[in-house]
Coordinates of C-alpha atoms and ligand atoms in Angstrom, one line a residue:
M1 CA 0.0 0.0 0.0
A2 CA 1.5 3.3 -1.1
Q3 CA -0.3 5.6 1.1
K4 CA 0.4 6.2 4.7
K5 CA -2.4 6.0 7.2
A6 CA -3.2 8.7 9.6
E7 CA -5.7 9.6 12.2
P8 CA -9.2 10.6 11.0
K9 CA -9.6 14.3 10.6
K10 CA -11.3 15.7 13.6
Q11 CA -14.8 16.9 13.0
S12 CA -14.2 20.0 15.0
A13 CA -11.5 21.0 12.5
A14 CA -14.2 21.4 9.8
K15 CA -15.5 24.9 9.6
E16 CA -18.7 25.9 7.9
T17 CA -17.9 27.0 4.4
K18 CA -18.3 30.6 3.6
A19 CA -19.3 31.6 0.1
P20 CA -17.0 34.3 -1.1
A21 CA -18.4 37.8 -0.8
K22 CA -18.9 38.3 -4.5
K23 CA -21.0 35.2 -4.8
K24 CA -23.5 36.6 -2.3
T25 CA -25.0 38.5 -5.2
A26 CA -26.6 35.3 -6.4
S27 CA -30.4 35.1 -6.0
A28 CA -31.8 34.9 -2.6
A29 CA -33.6 31.8 -3.6
K30 CA -30.4 29.9 -3.9
K31 CA -29.2 30.8 -0.5
T32 CA -32.2 29.1 1.1
T33 CA -31.3 25.8 -0.5
A34 CA -30.2 24.4 2.8
K35 CA -33.4 25.2 4.5
K36 CA -35.4 23.8 1.6
T37 CA -33.6 20.5 1.9
A38 CA -36.0 18.9 4.4
A39 CA -39.0 19.7 2.3
A40 CA -37.3 18.5 -0.8
V41 CA -36.4 15.2 0.8
E42 CA -40.0 14.7 2.0
K43 CA -41.4 15.4 -1.4
T44 CA -39.1 13.0 -3.2
A45 CA -39.4 10.2 -0.6
P46 CA -42.0 8.1 -2.4
V47 CA -40.0 8.1 -5.7
V48 CA -36.9 7.1 -3.8
E49 CA -38.5 4.2 -2.0
E50 CA -39.6 2.8 -5.3
A51 CA -36.0 2.8 -6.4
A52 CA -34.9 0.5 -3.6
P53 CA -34.7 -2.7 -5.7
A54 CA -32.8 -1.0 -8.4
V55 CA -30.2 0.2 -5.9
E56 CA -29.9 -3.2 -4.4
K57 CA -29.3 -4.7 -7.8
T58 CA -26.4 -2.4 -8.5
A59 CA -24.3 -3.7 -5.6
P60 CA -21.5 -5.4 -7.4
V61 CA -21.0 -9.1 -7.1
V62 CA -18.7 -10.1 -4.4
E63 CA -15.8 -12.0 -6.0
E64 CA -14.4 -13.6 -2.9
V65 CA -16.6 -16.6 -2.6
A66 CA -16.1 -17.1 1.1
S67 CA -17.3 -13.7 2.0
V68 CA -20.4 -13.7 -0.2
V69 CA -22.8 -14.9 2.4
E70 CA -21.4 -12.8 5.2
E71 CA -21.3 -9.6 3.2
A72 CA -24.6 -10.0 1.2
V73 CA -26.8 -10.1 4.2
P74 CA -25.9 -6.7 5.7
A75 CA -25.8 -5.3 2.1
V76 CA -29.5 -6.1 1.6
E77 CA -30.5 -4.8 5.0
E78 CA -28.6 -1.6 4.6
T79 CA -30.1 -0.8 1.3
A80 CA -33.1 0.9 2.8
A81 CA -30.9 3.3 4.7
A82 CA -28.9 4.1 1.6
V83 CA -32.0 4.8 -0.4
E84 CA -33.0 7.4 2.2
K85 CA -29.8 9.2 1.3
V86 CA -30.7 9.3 -2.3
A87 CA -33.3 11.8 -1.3
A88 CA -30.7 14.1 0.0
V89 CA -29.2 14.7 -3.4
V90 CA -32.4 15.1 -5.4
E91 CA -32.9 18.6 -4.3
E92 CA -29.7 19.5 -5.9
T93 CA -31.2 19.2 -9.3
A94 CA -32.1 22.8 -9.9
A95 CA -32.8 24.6 -13.0
V96 CA -30.0 25.9 -15.2
E97 CA -28.6 29.2 -14.1
E98 CA -30.0 31.4 -16.8
E99 CA -28.3 34.7 -16.0
S100 CA -24.7 33.3 -16.4
A101 CA -24.1 32.5 -20.0
P102 CA -20.5 31.5 -20.2
V103 CA -18.0 33.5 -22.1
V104 CA -16.4 31.6 -25.0
E105 CA -12.7 31.9 -24.9
E106 CA -10.5 31.4 -28.0
T107 CA -11.9 29.5 -30.9
P108 CA -15.2 27.7 -30.7
A109 CA -15.7 24.0 -31.5
P110 CA -14.1 23.2 -34.9
A111 CA -16.7 23.0 -37.6
E112 CA -15.0 20.0 -39.3
Q113 CA -16.6 17.5 -36.9
A114 CA -17.0 14.0 -38.2
P115 CA -20.7 13.6 -38.8
S116 CA -20.2 9.9 -39.6
T117 CA -19.9 9.2 -35.9
P118 CA -23.0 9.8 -33.7
R119 CA -23.0 12.6 -31.2
R120 CA -22.3 11.8 -27.6
S121 CA -21.9 13.9 -24.5
V122 CA -19.2 13.1 -22.0
A123 CA -18.3 14.5 -18.6
F124 CA -14.6 14.1 -17.7
I125 CA -14.1 14.1 -14.0
G126 CA -10.5 14.2 -12.6
S127 CA -8.1 16.0 -10.3
E128 CA -5.8 17.8 -12.7
C129 CA -5.7 19.2 -16.2
H130 CA -3.1 21.2 -18.2
P131 CA -2.8 24.2 -18.3
F132 CA -4.6 24.8 -15.1
V133 CA -2.9 22.3 -12.8
K134 CA -0.6 19.5 -13.7
T135 CA 1.7 17.2 -11.7
G136 CA 2.2 14.5 -14.4
G137 CA 0.7 12.8 -17.4
L138 CA -2.9 12.8 -16.1
G139 CA -2.9 16.5 -16.6
D140 CA -1.8 16.1 -20.2
V141 CA -4.5 13.4 -20.9
M142 CA -7.2 15.5 -19.3
Y143 CA -6.2 18.3 -21.6
A144 CA -5.6 16.5 -24.9
L145 CA -8.2 13.8 -25.0
P146 CA -11.3 16.0 -24.6
R147 CA -10.0 18.3 -27.4
E148 CA -9.6 15.3 -29.7
L149 CA -13.1 14.0 -28.7
V150 CA -14.6 17.3 -29.7
K151 CA -13.3 16.5 -33.2
L152 CA -15.1 13.2 -33.0
N153 CA -18.5 14.8 -32.5
C154 CA -18.5 14.7 -28.7
D155 CA -19.8 17.3 -26.4
V156 CA -17.3 17.4 -23.6
R157 CA -17.3 19.0 -20.2
V158 CA -14.3 18.6 -17.9
I159 CA -15.0 18.9 -14.2
L160 CA -12.1 19.9 -12.0
P161 CA -11.5 21.3 -8.5
R162 CA -11.0 25.0 -8.5
Y163 CA -7.7 24.8 -6.6
A164 CA -6.3 28.1 -5.3
C165 CA -3.0 27.2 -7.2
I166 CA -4.6 27.6 -10.6
P167 CA -2.8 30.5 -12.2
Q168 CA -4.5 33.9 -11.9
K169 CA -4.7 34.3 -15.6
Y170 CA -7.1 31.4 -15.8
Q171 CA -9.0 32.3 -12.6
E172 CA -9.8 35.6 -14.1
K173 CA -11.3 34.1 -17.2
M174 CA -13.6 31.8 -15.3
V175 CA -17.3 32.8 -15.3
Y176 CA -19.6 32.3 -12.4
R177 CA -22.1 29.6 -13.4
G178 CA -24.0 29.1 -10.2
E179 CA -23.9 27.7 -6.7
F180 CA -25.8 25.5 -4.3
Y181 CA -25.3 23.8 -1.0
M182 CA -24.8 20.0 -0.6
D183 CA -24.7 17.8 2.4
L184 CA -21.7 15.5 2.8
G185 CA -21.6 12.2 4.6
E186 CA -22.1 12.2 8.3
T187 CA -20.8 15.7 8.7
G188 CA -24.3 17.1 9.3
R189 CA -23.3 20.2 7.3
N190 CA -24.2 21.7 4.0
F191 CA -21.2 22.6 2.0
Y192 CA -21.0 25.4 -0.5
V193 CA -20.5 24.3 -4.1
G194 CA -19.7 27.0 -6.6
I195 CA -19.4 26.3 -10.3
M196 CA -17.0 28.5 -12.3
E197 CA -16.8 28.0 -16.0
Y198 CA -14.2 28.5 -18.8
I199 CA -14.6 27.4 -22.4
S200 CA -11.6 26.8 -24.7
D201 CA -11.5 25.1 -28.1
G202 CA -14.9 23.7 -27.8
V203 CA -14.3 22.1 -24.4
V204 CA -16.2 23.4 -21.4
Y205 CA -14.3 23.4 -18.1
D206 CA -16.4 23.5 -14.9
F207 CA -14.4 24.2 -11.8
I208 CA -16.0 23.1 -8.5
D209 CA -15.4 25.9 -6.0
N210 CA -15.1 25.5 -2.3
Q211 CA -12.4 27.3 -0.4
E212 CA -12.4 24.9 2.5
F213 CA -11.3 22.0 0.4
F214 CA -9.3 23.6 -2.4
S215 CA -7.3 26.4 -0.8
S216 CA -4.0 24.5 -0.5
G217 CA -1.1 25.6 -2.7
K218 CA -1.0 22.2 -4.5
P219 CA -3.6 19.7 -5.5
Y220 CA -2.4 16.8 -3.4
T221 CA -1.2 17.2 0.2
N222 CA -1.7 14.2 2.5
L223 CA -4.4 11.6 2.8
V224 CA -5.9 13.2 5.9
D225 CA -6.9 16.1 3.7
D226 CA -7.1 14.4 0.4
I227 CA -9.7 11.8 1.4
P228 CA -12.4 14.4 2.4
K229 CA -11.4 16.6 -0.5
Y230 CA -12.0 14.0 -3.1
C231 CA -15.1 12.6 -1.4
F232 CA -16.5 16.1 -1.6
F233 CA -15.2 16.7 -5.2
S234 CA -16.7 13.4 -6.5
K235 CA -20.1 14.1 -5.0
A236 CA -20.1 17.8 -5.9
A237 CA -19.2 16.9 -9.6
L238 CA -22.3 14.8 -10.0
A239 CA -24.5 17.3 -8.1
A240 CA -23.2 20.0 -10.3
L241 CA -24.2 18.1 -13.4
N242 CA -27.7 17.8 -11.9
Y243 CA -27.7 21.4 -11.0
M244 CA -26.7 22.5 -14.5
N245 CA -29.2 20.1 -15.9
W246 CA -26.5 18.8 -18.2
I247 CA -26.8 15.1 -18.1
P248 CA -24.1 13.4 -20.1
D249 CA -24.4 10.1 -21.9
V250 CA -21.1 9.0 -20.3
I251 CA -19.2 10.0 -17.2
H252 CA -15.5 9.4 -17.7
C253 CA -13.6 9.3 -14.4
H254 CA -9.9 9.3 -13.9
D255 CA -7.8 7.7 -11.1
W256 CA -8.7 7.3 -7.4
Q257 CA -9.5 11.0 -6.9
A258 CA -12.7 10.4 -9.0
G259 CA -13.0 6.8 -7.8
L260 CA -16.2 7.4 -5.8
V261 CA -18.0 8.9 -8.8
P262 CA -19.2 5.5 -10.2
V263 CA -20.2 4.5 -6.7
Y264 CA -22.2 7.6 -6.0
L265 CA -23.8 7.3 -9.4
R266 CA -25.2 3.9 -8.7
T267 CA -26.2 4.7 -5.1
L268 CA -27.0 8.2 -3.8
F269 CA -27.5 9.6 -7.4
Q270 CA -29.1 6.5 -9.0
D271 CA -32.6 8.2 -9.0
S272 CA -31.5 11.7 -9.8
P273 CA -31.2 12.8 -13.4
V274 CA -27.5 12.1 -13.7
G275 CA -28.2 8.5 -12.6
R276 CA -29.0 7.6 -16.2
A277 CA -25.4 8.2 -17.4
R278 CA -23.1 5.3 -18.0
S279 CA -19.6 5.4 -16.4
I280 CA -16.0 4.6 -17.3
I281 CA -13.1 4.8 -15.0
T282 CA -9.6 5.1 -16.4
I283 CA -6.6 3.9 -14.4
H284 CA -3.6 6.2 -15.0
N285 CA -1.7 4.9 -12.1
L286 CA -2.8 2.0 -9.8
R287 CA -0.2 2.8 -7.2
F288 CA -2.4 5.5 -5.6
Q289 CA -5.8 4.3 -4.6
G290 CA -7.2 6.5 -1.8
I291 CA -7.1 4.0 1.0
Y292 CA -8.2 4.8 4.6
N293 CA -10.1 3.2 7.4
I294 CA -13.7 2.5 6.8
P295 CA -15.2 4.8 9.4
T296 CA -13.4 7.8 8.0
I297 CA -14.5 7.1 4.4
K298 CA -18.0 6.4 5.5
Y299 CA -18.0 9.6 7.5
W300 CA -17.0 11.8 4.6
S301 CA -18.6 9.9 1.7
G302 CA -22.0 9.2 3.3
L303 CA -22.1 6.0 1.2
P304 CA -24.4 3.2 2.3
D305 CA -22.9 0.5 4.4
Y306 CA -23.5 -2.2 1.7
V307 CA -20.8 -0.7 -0.6
F308 CA -18.2 -1.3 2.1
N309 CA -18.1 -5.0 1.3
M310 CA -15.2 -7.0 -0.2
G311 CA -16.6 -6.8 -3.7
A312 CA -16.5 -3.0 -3.6
L313 CA -14.8 -0.6 -1.2
K314 CA -13.7 -2.8 1.5
Q315 CA -10.1 -4.1 1.6
N316 CA -8.5 -6.1 4.3
W317 CA -10.3 -5.9 7.7
E318 CA -10.5 -2.3 8.4
D319 CA -9.7 -0.3 5.2
A320 CA -11.8 1.1 2.5
N321 CA -10.3 1.8 -1.0
M322 CA -11.9 4.5 -3.1
F323 CA -10.4 3.3 -6.4
K324 CA -11.4 -0.3 -5.7
G325 CA -15.0 0.9 -5.3
G326 CA -14.9 2.8 -8.5
L327 CA -13.6 -0.2 -10.4
A328 CA -16.4 -2.3 -9.1
Y329 CA -19.2 0.1 -9.9
A330 CA -18.0 1.5 -13.3
D331 CA -19.6 0.1 -16.4
R332 CA -16.1 0.0 -18.1
I333 CA -12.5 0.2 -16.9
T334 CA -9.8 1.4 -19.1
T335 CA -6.1 1.8 -18.5
V336 CA -3.6 3.7 -20.6
S337 CA -1.9 0.8 -22.5
G338 CA -2.6 -2.7 -23.4
T339 CA 0.4 -4.1 -21.6
Y340 CA -0.5 -2.4 -18.4
A341 CA -4.0 -3.7 -18.7
Q342 CA -2.5 -7.2 -18.6
E343 CA 0.2 -6.4 -16.0
I344 CA -2.2 -5.1 -13.4
Q345 CA -3.9 -8.4 -13.3
T346 CA -0.7 -9.9 -11.8
A347 CA 0.7 -9.7 -8.3
E348 CA 3.8 -7.9 -9.5
Y349 CA 1.9 -4.9 -10.9
G350 CA -1.6 -5.2 -9.4
E351 CA -0.8 -3.2 -6.2
A352 CA -2.9 -5.7 -4.3
L353 CA -5.9 -5.2 -6.6
E354 CA -5.0 -8.0 -9.1
D355 CA -7.7 -10.3 -8.0
H356 CA -10.3 -7.6 -8.1
L357 CA -9.1 -6.6 -11.6
R358 CA -9.1 -10.2 -12.8
Y359 CA -12.6 -10.5 -11.6
H360 CA -13.6 -7.4 -13.6
S361 CA -11.4 -8.2 -16.6
G362 CA -14.4 -8.5 -18.8
K363 CA -15.0 -4.8 -18.6
L364 CA -11.3 -3.9 -18.6
R365 CA -9.3 -2.7 -21.7
G366 CA -6.2 -0.9 -22.6
I367 CA -6.1 2.2 -24.8
V368 CA -2.7 3.7 -25.3
N369 CA -2.2 7.5 -24.7
G370 CA -1.2 9.9 -27.4
I371 CA 0.3 13.4 -27.2
D372 CA -1.3 16.7 -28.3
Y373 CA 0.3 17.6 -31.6
D374 CA -0.4 21.3 -31.1
M375 CA 1.3 21.4 -27.7
W376 CA 4.2 19.2 -28.8
N377 CA 5.3 20.3 -32.2
P378 CA 9.0 21.0 -32.8
A379 CA 8.1 23.0 -36.0
T380 CA 6.2 25.6 -34.0
D381 CA 7.3 25.1 -30.4
P382 CA 8.0 28.6 -29.0
A383 CA 10.3 27.3 -26.3
L384 CA 12.9 26.0 -28.7
A385 CA 16.1 27.8 -29.8
E386 CA 15.4 26.7 -33.4
N387 CA 12.3 25.0 -34.8
Y388 CA 12.6 21.9 -37.0
W389 CA 10.5 19.2 -38.6
L390 CA 11.0 15.9 -40.2
G391 CA 12.4 17.4 -43.4
N392 CA 15.2 19.3 -41.8
V393 CA 15.8 17.7 -38.4
L394 CA 19.2 16.5 -39.3
D395 CA 20.3 20.0 -40.0
H396 CA 18.5 21.9 -37.3
K397 CA 18.2 19.8 -34.2
M398 CA 21.8 20.4 -33.3
A399 CA 21.2 24.1 -32.7
N400 CA 18.9 23.0 -29.8
K401 CA 21.6 20.8 -28.3
L402 CA 24.1 23.7 -28.3
A403 CA 21.5 26.1 -26.8
L404 CA 20.6 23.5 -24.1
Q405 CA 24.3 23.0 -23.2
A406 CA 24.7 26.8 -22.9
E407 CA 21.5 27.2 -20.9
L408 CA 22.5 24.6 -18.4
G409 CA 26.2 25.4 -18.1
L410 CA 27.4 22.2 -19.8
V411 CA 30.4 22.0 -22.0
Q412 CA 29.2 23.2 -25.4
D413 CA 30.1 20.5 -27.8
E414 CA 28.0 19.1 -30.5
S415 CA 29.8 15.8 -30.5
K416 CA 28.8 14.9 -27.0
F417 CA 26.0 12.3 -26.5
V418 CA 23.3 14.1 -24.4
V419 CA 21.0 11.9 -22.4
G420 CA 17.9 13.5 -20.9
L421 CA 15.6 12.4 -18.1
I422 CA 12.3 14.3 -17.4
S423 CA 10.4 12.7 -14.6
R424 CA 8.7 12.9 -11.2
L425 CA 11.5 11.7 -9.0
T426 CA 9.7 8.8 -7.4
N427 CA 10.2 5.1 -6.8
Q428 CA 8.1 4.3 -9.9
K429 CA 10.6 5.8 -12.4
G430 CA 13.6 3.5 -12.1
L431 CA 15.8 6.1 -10.6
D432 CA 17.7 3.6 -8.4
L433 CA 18.9 2.1 -11.6
V434 CA 20.0 5.4 -13.0
N435 CA 21.8 6.4 -9.8
A436 CA 23.6 3.1 -9.8
I437 CA 25.1 3.5 -13.3
I438 CA 25.9 7.2 -13.6
P439 CA 29.6 6.7 -12.8
H440 CA 29.7 4.1 -15.6
I441 CA 28.3 6.2 -18.3
M442 CA 30.2 9.4 -17.6
D443 CA 33.0 8.7 -20.0
G444 CA 33.9 12.2 -21.1
N445 CA 31.7 12.0 -24.2
T446 CA 28.4 11.7 -22.5
Q447 CA 26.4 14.4 -20.8
V448 CA 23.3 13.9 -18.6
V449 CA 20.5 16.3 -18.0
V450 CA 17.9 15.6 -15.3
L451 CA 14.7 17.6 -14.9
G452 CA 12.4 16.7 -12.1
T453 CA 11.3 17.0 -8.5
G454 CA 10.2 14.5 -5.9
D455 CA 11.8 12.3 -3.3
K456 CA 14.7 13.9 -1.5
Q457 CA 17.0 11.0 -1.9
Y458 CA 16.9 11.2 -5.7
E459 CA 17.1 15.0 -5.7
D460 CA 20.1 14.9 -3.5
T461 CA 21.8 12.1 -5.5
F462 CA 21.4 14.0 -8.7
R463 CA 22.7 17.2 -7.1
Y464 CA 25.7 15.3 -6.0
Y465 CA 26.4 14.1 -9.5
E466 CA 26.1 17.6 -10.8
G467 CA 28.9 18.6 -8.5
A468 CA 31.0 15.5 -9.2
Y469 CA 30.7 15.8 -13.0
S470 CA 30.8 19.6 -13.5
G471 CA 30.1 20.7 -17.0
M472 CA 28.8 17.2 -17.9
F473 CA 25.9 16.6 -15.6
S474 CA 23.0 19.0 -15.0
A475 CA 20.5 18.4 -12.2
C476 CA 17.5 20.7 -12.7
I477 CA 15.5 20.0 -9.5
Q478 CA 12.5 21.9 -10.6
Y479 CA 9.2 21.7 -12.5
D480 CA 9.6 23.7 -15.7
E481 CA 7.4 23.1 -18.7
S482 CA 9.4 25.1 -21.2
R483 CA 12.7 23.7 -20.1
A484 CA 11.2 20.2 -20.6
H485 CA 10.4 21.2 -24.2
R486 CA 14.0 22.3 -24.7
I487 CA 15.4 19.1 -23.3
Y488 CA 13.2 17.0 -25.5
A489 CA 14.6 18.9 -28.5
G490 CA 18.2 19.3 -27.4
A491 CA 19.0 15.8 -26.1
D492 CA 20.0 12.9 -28.3
A493 CA 18.3 10.3 -26.1
L494 CA 15.8 10.2 -23.3
L495 CA 15.9 7.7 -20.4
V496 CA 12.7 6.1 -19.1
P497 CA 13.8 3.0 -17.1
S498 CA 10.6 2.8 -15.0
R499 CA 9.8 0.1 -12.5
F500 CA 6.3 0.2 -13.9
E501 CA 4.8 2.7 -16.4
P502 CA 1.1 2.6 -17.2
C503 CA 1.7 4.5 -20.4
G504 CA 4.4 7.1 -20.1
L505 CA 4.3 10.3 -22.2
T506 CA 7.9 11.4 -22.1
Q507 CA 9.0 8.7 -24.5
L508 CA 6.3 9.8 -26.9
N509 CA 7.3 13.5 -26.6
A510 CA 10.9 12.5 -27.1
M511 CA 10.2 10.4 -30.3
H512 CA 8.1 13.2 -31.7
Y513 CA 11.1 15.6 -31.2
G514 CA 13.6 13.1 -32.9
T515 CA 15.1 12.1 -29.5
L516 CA 15.6 8.3 -29.1
P517 CA 14.0 6.7 -26.0
I518 CA 15.9 4.3 -23.9
V519 CA 13.2 2.4 -21.9
R520 CA 12.4 -0.6 -19.8
E521 CA 10.0 -2.9 -21.5
T522 CA 7.0 -2.4 -19.3
G523 CA 3.5 -1.0 -19.6
G524 CA 3.1 1.6 -22.3
L525 CA 6.8 1.8 -22.8
K526 CA 6.7 -1.7 -24.2
D527 CA 3.7 -0.8 -26.4
T528 CA 5.2 2.4 -27.9
V529 CA 8.9 1.8 -28.3
E530 CA 9.9 -1.0 -30.7
P531 CA 13.5 -2.1 -29.9
Y532 CA 16.2 -1.1 -32.3
N533 CA 17.4 -4.0 -34.3
E534 CA 21.0 -3.6 -35.2
F535 CA 20.8 -6.0 -38.1
T536 CA 17.8 -4.5 -39.9
G537 CA 18.1 -1.0 -38.5
D538 CA 14.4 -1.1 -37.6
G539 CA 12.9 0.1 -34.3
N540 CA 12.4 3.3 -32.4
G541 CA 14.7 3.2 -29.4
F542 CA 16.7 1.0 -27.0
T543 CA 15.1 -1.3 -24.6
F544 CA 15.8 -3.7 -21.7
D545 CA 13.5 -6.1 -19.9
R546 CA 14.3 -7.0 -16.3
Y547 CA 14.5 -4.3 -13.7
D548 CA 18.3 -4.4 -13.4
A549 CA 21.0 -1.7 -13.5
G550 CA 23.3 -3.8 -15.6
L551 CA 20.7 -4.1 -18.3
L552 CA 20.0 -0.4 -18.3
L553 CA 23.7 0.2 -18.6
D554 CA 23.8 -2.2 -21.5
A555 CA 20.9 -0.5 -23.3
I556 CA 22.7 2.9 -22.9
N557 CA 25.9 1.5 -24.2
R558 CA 24.1 0.0 -27.2
A559 CA 22.6 3.4 -27.9
K560 CA 26.0 5.0 -27.6
T561 CA 27.6 2.5 -29.9
V562 CA 25.1 3.3 -32.7
Y563 CA 25.4 7.0 -32.0
F564 CA 29.2 7.1 -32.2
T565 CA 29.9 4.4 -34.7
N566 CA 26.8 4.3 -37.0
R567 CA 25.4 7.8 -37.2
Y568 CA 23.7 7.0 -40.5
H569 CA 21.5 4.4 -38.8
W570 CA 20.9 6.6 -35.8
D571 CA 19.7 9.4 -38.0
E572 CA 17.3 7.0 -39.7
V573 CA 15.8 6.1 -36.4
V574 CA 15.5 9.9 -35.5
Q575 CA 13.4 10.4 -38.7
R576 CA 11.4 7.2 -38.2
D577 CA 10.5 8.4 -34.7
M578 CA 9.5 11.8 -35.8
A579 CA 7.3 10.2 -38.5
K580 CA 5.7 7.8 -36.1
D581 CA 2.0 8.4 -35.3
V582 CA 1.9 9.1 -31.5
S583 CA -1.1 11.5 -31.8
W584 CA -4.4 11.0 -30.0
E585 CA -6.3 10.4 -33.2
N586 CA -6.5 6.7 -33.1
S587 CA -6.8 6.3 -29.4
A588 CA -9.6 9.0 -29.1
K589 CA -11.5 6.9 -31.7
Q590 CA -11.2 3.9 -29.5
Y591 CA -12.6 5.9 -26.5
K592 CA -15.4 7.1 -28.8
N593 CA -16.2 3.6 -29.8
L594 CA -16.3 2.6 -26.1
Y595 CA -18.8 5.4 -25.4
L596 CA -20.9 4.2 -28.3
E597 CA -20.7 0.6 -27.1
L598 CA -22.1 1.8 -23.8
T599 CA -24.8 3.9 -25.2
Q600 CA -26.5 2.0 -28.0
W601 CA -29.7 3.6 -28.9
Ligands
ADP1 P1 3.7 10.5 -14.9 O1 2.3 10.9 -15.2 O2 3.8 9.2 -14.3 O3 4.4 11.5 -14.2 P2 4.1 10.7 -17.8 O4 5.3 10.3 -18.6 O5 2.8 10.1 -18.2 O6 4.5 10.3 -16.3 O7 3.9 12.2 -17.8 C1 4.8 13.1 -17.3 C2 4.5 14.5 -17.9 O8 5.0 15.5 -17.0 C3 5.1 14.8 -19.2 O9 4.3 15.7 -19.9 C4 6.5 15.4 -18.8 O10 7.0 16.3 -19.8 C5 6.0 16.2 -17.6 N1 7.0 16.5 -16.6 C6 7.5 15.6 -15.6 N2 8.4 16.2 -14.8 C7 8.5 17.5 -15.3 C8 9.3 18.6 -14.8 N3 10.1 18.5 -13.8 N4 9.2 19.7 -15.5 C9 8.3 19.8 -16.6 N5 7.6 18.8 -17.0 C10 7.7 17.6 -16.4
GLC2 C1 0.2 8.2 -14.9 C2 1.2 7.2 -15.3 C3 1.8 7.4 -16.7 C4 0.7 7.8 -17.7 C5 -0.1 9.0 -17.1 C6 -1.2 9.5 -18.1 O1 0.6 9.2 -14.2 O2 2.3 7.1 -14.4 O3 2.5 6.3 -17.1 O4 1.3 8.2 -18.9 O5 -0.7 8.7 -15.9 O6 -2.1 8.4 -18.4

């Protein structure tokens, strides 16, 4: 289990949310929502009672045979209590806020939509999205995939938390879309939910506003805060769809932070308008699951007892797992490469959910990520010293190497072999292997550039190497988008020796910039980088299989051998990689087909 446990957050620490002053101008009717709750609940009670059998049916089958009998009985009994809670969310279905027509930013939806594919509406729900907030590849996918889906005749809304760390320039462009109050779990309180909207390139972004949950300077802090935060976010996202009266055909959730969405959808929201949507959950990284003790997750989520069984949220004796629940309740599960879809069904990569995933394998599939060709385009990239494209890469990429060396204080020499590494500095990324072999690759002809932040041990080791190999090793312990672009362009090769890698985007960016990847054959790295074949000259990069420092060193040495002794072949691979289709086009079509498969009418 990756997450640390901690004591439940004390109830007393929770303050009543105050709507920001400017929002107080909203109609008086809205402010009385909390008071109206009781009446609304009463009015909807009969409808909700009728829904009881439906809710019962949606409890996922318990896969662990032994526990079936034990778990099933309480599940049935507790259904009635759960149904009562459905009533609590029904009142959130208010009319669309008429007075707040959103401002359209930049270009509207492209006119060249493919009419051959039927129109579908999709709500993306996730915890980060470029350019508002990004800590890794999830942010890239949440940005790029909706834009591609718009081209495939999809109507897409992306629902995100309105973190205080979203840059001011985007905060200023958001338009107030409405607000309401929502109860949450056993807190006994009604929480403010504001909706701030921003539209860009045909994609509507709705930010869930609540200063109590989203005021930290970064999206993720610690589980004590993150568990309540994402219980609130998941419930508020569904309530906001009801509130806006925008009911999508499909709700597409991402990672554990949105893990409760499919669970809410089939329990508390089953009989509200949004309950008719189908759901998909995408696993970007199974390492993080949102695990905490059952009482705490019950307290914050308000989910009925019967979802805390071994087939859904319950894990071990005392823990609840938010991702596990989402996987059980979603109509489909996807992950970001075919190989990772297989791997996570094994003990080595399953992060203790392999049995659960094997049980649900019928609804699991892998769809490999792509990259956004507008954001990642060496021909137009404003961050680069010199732009280049397939036709002139061999003449113009070098200028970027020299500029990078100058920028980072490395010896400026075009004959050096420059190896880049752009990564979160965590246990996932194979950095132990890198650290172990650095002294063996620093031969006077090789330079290494690291860009990343994360665990102190890795940061310190890379800083040490920078001191030890002055002018040849650069440790940029920072997060810097534009420097990342310059490294992709200026390096000759990019290291991605991950312990596990659901998809990986850095190898795709690198290939698109004519920089050869050196990767471990795991997850999406295996699916996207074909190993170089020294006899035929085929392939995209250099690969190794077992998680072993010696094998990484061997792969780097093979790359160096081709670079220094067979530049003609190296250059062929550079051009092949730039020509390789790593766009979203094909993968977005697969997602669209999945949406259509789920919504056949
Ligand atoms: P993960 O999501 O596991 O972090 P990915 O390879 O899918 O890995 O995505 C990483 C993304 O974050 C890429 O777009 C990469 O360029 C970017 N990135 C990672 N570290 C940094 C950094 N320190 N500065 C700038 N961009 C970074
Ligand atoms: C995760 C994975 C990474 C993947 C990204 C986007 O953070 O670690 O492999 O590319 O999500 O799906």
